[in-house]
Structure formats: structure tokens, C-alpha cells
Amino acid sequence: MKFGIFFELSTPRPLTRRNEWQVYHNGLEQCRLADELGFDHVWAVEHHFLEEYSHCSSPEVFLSAVAAQTRRIRIGHGAVVCVPEMNHPVRVAERAAALDIISNGRLEVGTARSSTWTELGGFQVNPDDTKKTWDEFCRVLPKMWTQEEFEWQGKGFSMPSRNVLPKPYQNPHPPMWVTVTTPGTELDAADRGLGCLGVSAAGYEEQERRTKEYHRRIQLCDPVGGVINDQVHTMNFLYCDEDYRKARDIGVPMVNAFNVANTHLYWTREAYPTRAYQTLGNAGAGMKAKKTAVDDPSLAKGLPEGVGVGDPEHLINTIKKWEEIGVTGINFLLNAMEMVPQEQVLASMKLFAKEVMPRFRSKEDLAAPVYTPTSLPAFVGAEK
Amino acid sequence: MIVGSANIETLAEDAATIESFGTSEIVFEDVVCFQMTMEMRNQAREAVLPKGLHPTVPATLSMQAWEISRSPFGEFKMVVCRIGCRSGVRARGYSTRVYTNSQIAATALKQQFGFSAQLAEIDFRHSFDGTDVKVIFESRVIFEAACLDPEPMNNSDVQYTGTLNLAHTPNGLRLVQLEAHHVASQVERLSSRLLNFDSEAWGNSLLDPYTVVSASLAYETVTFPPVRFVCKPDELAFSGTEAV
């Protein structure tokens, strides 16, 4: 089981420059600590115009700072929005390769297509086309990273022969992922040999069904690149405290704040009739709290099943359940709208690393708690 | 979190009254439903909603024109103005005003659904090559849209959200939640232009639909189950929702 941290860089009102500065620098401090504690990944999303919910519009810049301030944790550029109006594929390839070099081969590249009209409308993107351009990006990025001459005649973009530079440090290229919000996207990931990066919180039953089918399908995949990435990561929340009631009292408002901010977004399906978006993508409304009278943190009012809020014992049991259903990694949102003071976020991370993470590490993992590029299955050594 | 900031007493000035909640579903058959979605500028997004609702980002407004061939209230047309919003974590539309061409329907829409309904002349034309909607109230055109190039879609490709009507109810002044179930037999997406929109006539001079996002036309049956929930207009849905 791999553990990551996940950043939307949500920023509470009032939207002052000081607040945005604080959110970014709190995030960087959390990354430095995560690196020291042995977390495996740090992921930063790409979103545009999403007031409060996410002020992370230039993740490559944030992640460059993370790469410069850390030594071991892997850098998750995820996900890049794969529509040409927002990102030309050449620029995606170039930025990712540079980030891979800067980070000494620690990059993971996530791909996505955006689910909000807030973003697609802002860039005047036709929602009918995003799935097609996402697929095109997935297929051309590995070529740009590995071919000395790349040319393309496609639907989303075309270009004459050029050598896209630099090439990534990892050979043949960084592992690639797909963010999965809509049911069925995990199958698109599997068919292309891409990792499944869950960004909406599904319950155990739903996740088990999706994970099982993903693992079956990826055995039959036609990989788009030189590396088959067969990992399934889910998104979760983390607040860990020795006192589960305190964990609940602090963690539940954080989860709720995330969900409410998420639901303020204007979903593409709500705005624009299209076959390309069959669900709203509304993460908050998709999370269903369990109903019970038992005073247990996992069963707290407002807290859906499987959420990483509680004492260490509860978190161990929760993560074991995720592991049983085939999830290979969990990426935790540490805060939302700065609901949790920074010192408490850091304390929660430390307690989690001390009491929970070791239970999911093999002896080899504990000896080298973060895997390195040389341990990647397809790594054959970058030319120096 | 952003929430509405409108004065609720002002919003309630022309609120309808529901004496008692119905217990059986109401079915509209042979319905043609036009929906046009627009963005508004953000300057008034909080000011047009009650405190219990969150605006969308960006602020949005949708117009729905309905031509109903068969219903318990007979044949009628109506046009509804809705502000895109969230009640708790649910996507909703807060209705500001409804116009209908039938006195019987106006009375029923007020008493059974809590719509703020008024009589108007409604011209709703739909054909193989386009759709036009015009609402004339007191000799003024208060809404006019022209749409061309219908493009067939799957029957499930249009998203409708529940409607919230501010109305006097047996529970007090509440947001009445209408959860219409749309079953379409034919759906088209249209290229559309907004030609006229009189914001005051639609209940709030701050309404500012400045750019059209999309338009659709659906041939369908619409079922309204009995009202299940109402919400306090000055309290977020998490705590202010009441079962009926």
C-alpha cells in the first residue's frame, strides 16, 4: 500500500493575496514533512477558476518547488487537463520532462479532461471533444518523450516534425495515470495501460467493483506508452488523532467543507447537453453518510464509510479494508479551506506515519520506505 | 463558502401559498420542454438568492418553457426562470417567477407547487428547423429566444435539476422542493440566441443573463411526486431541511 498526499490548494474566503500565499506555503511545508515521514507521493491537481475549491491552476510551478525542497517523495503532476485550449500537448510534454529532470526522475503524470463548465466554458472548450482530445494526448505524450522526430496529424492538434525537448529523466518516460471521477473511466485507464487515479470518494462496494474490473481489463491492455502502470489509487481525507472523538470533531467539518465547496462548481452535464458527460461529477453529493447510533468515529454522522478520519486503530482497519478490495495506494487530502490549523495537520501526519504507515510496510519497504526510479518495473536506466 | 444574501421578506413579497401538501403524484403528458442555460456576471450572484442556498460558480440562470398537452389542469404553457444554486450539496434551480397562459394552471401552479405564477401570452414554436419562445406580459416582450440547428441527442443527455419555490406552506415560509422526473422520447440540442430578457419581470432587477451556454428541446412525460422536503430559506439545507 502506497500513501500519498493530495492538493487542491483550496482557499477560504476572503480571497486575499495573503490567504492564497498562506495556503501555498502551508502546502509546501506539508510536502517537506511528508518527504521526511516516508509518504510515497505528493499530487497536485490542475483546476482553473474554481473559487475556494481549488486555486491550483499551475501545478507544475507548485510541484517544481516541491521537487526542489524534497529528496525522495514522488511528484504527482495530476492531473494535467488534456484539452488543447488549456494545454498544448507539446507544452505538457516539455513541462513534464523538465519536472522529471528537476526531480531526479520522481515524476508521475496524471491525465484528465475536466468535468466542470466553470473550467471548460472559461476556455471555450466544446465538451463533446474532451474525451477524444484526452485520448489523443495519452497516445502522443509517450511518443514526444521517446522519439527524436515527432509529427502528428490528429483531431485535437497537428504539427510538423520536431524534436520535443527535453526528454524525461526516467526511461522510457514517467508512469502515466488517468483521474477517475465518472464510473467507466477506470476501464479507459485499464485499456490503455494507465494507472487509475481516483479523485472522487467512492464507498467500498463501488470501489471494489471498479477495482476488480480494472485489474481484469489491464491484463488485456494495449498500452499507449512504454510503461504499464497497473496501480489503483483512491482519494481520501486524513485526520488522525489519538482521541477518536477529537479526530471526528476536527475531521468531519473538513470533509464537509470540501464537499460543499465541490458542489458549488458548475458541472458540464448541468450546463450543456452532451453524450460526453453522463454524470454530474459532483463528489460531495456522491458521498453518502452511514446511519447508525453507535458512537464510533467511522460511523459518525456526516462521515461516509472508508474515510481516513479517526484514531490510529480506526485508520488501520479502514486502510486494511481498502487493501483487501485491491486498492494499491491512497492519496490523502490533508486539509480543506484551511479548516484545520497547520500545526494540527502536521501533527496528524506525524501520528499517521508513526502508528499507521508501518502496519502496511514490508521489511523491504521499511528499509527503503519510498520507491525510487530504479525500482520501477520498466526502468532501464536513463542515459547520462 | 458563499451563500445567498437577498432579503427574504423582499423575495417573499409575491410568494404563493400552499394550504396543504398533496399526497399523490401529478403527471404532465405530451410535454415539450425547452431549456436554455445562461451565465450571469458574478456581481449579483449572492444578492439574488436566499441565505439557505449557495450560488453556482459562475452564477447561472436557466429558462424553461413547457408546452403541456395533457395534465390535471388541462392544456397549458408555462415559462419558468430559475437561478442555478445548491441546496446543501444538491444541484437545484431557485425559481423567481413563472408565467402561464392559463388561469386554471396559474392557480394550480401556485396552490400545489408554490410557483409564483402570473398570466402572460406565451408563443412557443418548435419545428424541424428550430425553436422560438416569446413571453409577452402587459404588452411587453419579457423573454424571447431564437434557436436553430436542432441536433439529435440521446434521451438521457439533458440534465434537469430540482426546482425550489419560495412559498408560504403549512410549515411556514419555506423553499418547496419539486423533484420532477423527466422521461424523454426525443431530445435535441440547439444553437440559441437570447433576444429579450426583462429582469424585473422575472422577479429581480439584478438578474443578468449575458451569455448563452446551451439550449435543448425534449419531448417527454414529466411526473411530479408529492413534495417530500421543504427547507428554511434562511438556514443551510444541512440543518434547515424538513420532511413533509
PDB file of C-alpha atoms in Angstrom, chain A residues 40 45 47 102 107 139 151 155 173 187 192 245 268 283 302 322 335 351 362-363 370 382:
ATOM      1  CA  ASP A  40       5.231   7.964  -1.245  1.00  0.00           C
ATOM      2  CA  VAL A  45      -4.340  18.972  -9.366  1.00  0.00           C
ATOM      3  CA  HIS A  47      -8.001  23.466 -11.884  1.00  0.00           C
ATOM      4  CA  ILE A 102      14.470  18.666 -11.833  1.00  0.00           C
ATOM      5  CA  LEU A 107       7.618  12.375 -11.741  1.00  0.00           C
ATOM      6  CA  ARG A 139      -1.178   8.495 -27.120  1.00  0.00           C
ATOM      7  CA  GLU A 151       4.952  14.667 -36.172  1.00  0.00           C
ATOM      8  CA  LYS A 155      -8.181  15.800 -34.414  1.00  0.00           C
ATOM      9  CA  HIS A 173       9.056   8.013 -19.591  1.00  0.00           C
ATOM     10  CA  LEU A 187     -11.878   0.952 -17.869  1.00  0.00           C
ATOM     11  CA  ARG A 192      -4.570   1.975 -22.277  1.00  0.00           C
ATOM     12  CA  ARG A 245     -13.757  11.930  19.143  1.00  0.00           C
ATOM     13  CA  THR A 268     -20.633  20.321 -17.500  1.00  0.00           C
ATOM     14  CA  ALA A 283     -18.177  14.395  -5.452  1.00  0.00           C
ATOM     15  CA  GLY A 302     -21.741  13.087   8.153  1.00  0.00           C
ATOM     16  CA  TRP A 322      -9.200  -0.676   1.085  1.00  0.00           C
ATOM     17  CA  ASN A 335      -6.986  19.989   4.740  1.00  0.00           C
ATOM     18  CA  LEU A 351       0.900  10.334  14.106  1.00  0.00           C
ATOM     19  CA  SER A 362       7.021  -4.856   4.294  1.00  0.00           C
ATOM     20  CA  LYS A 363      10.510  -5.170   5.767  1.00  0.00           C
ATOM     21  CA  VAL A 370       9.925   5.316  -0.763  1.00  0.00           C
ATOM     22  CA  ALA A 382      18.456   6.894 -18.160  1.00  0.00           C
TER      23      ALA A 382
END
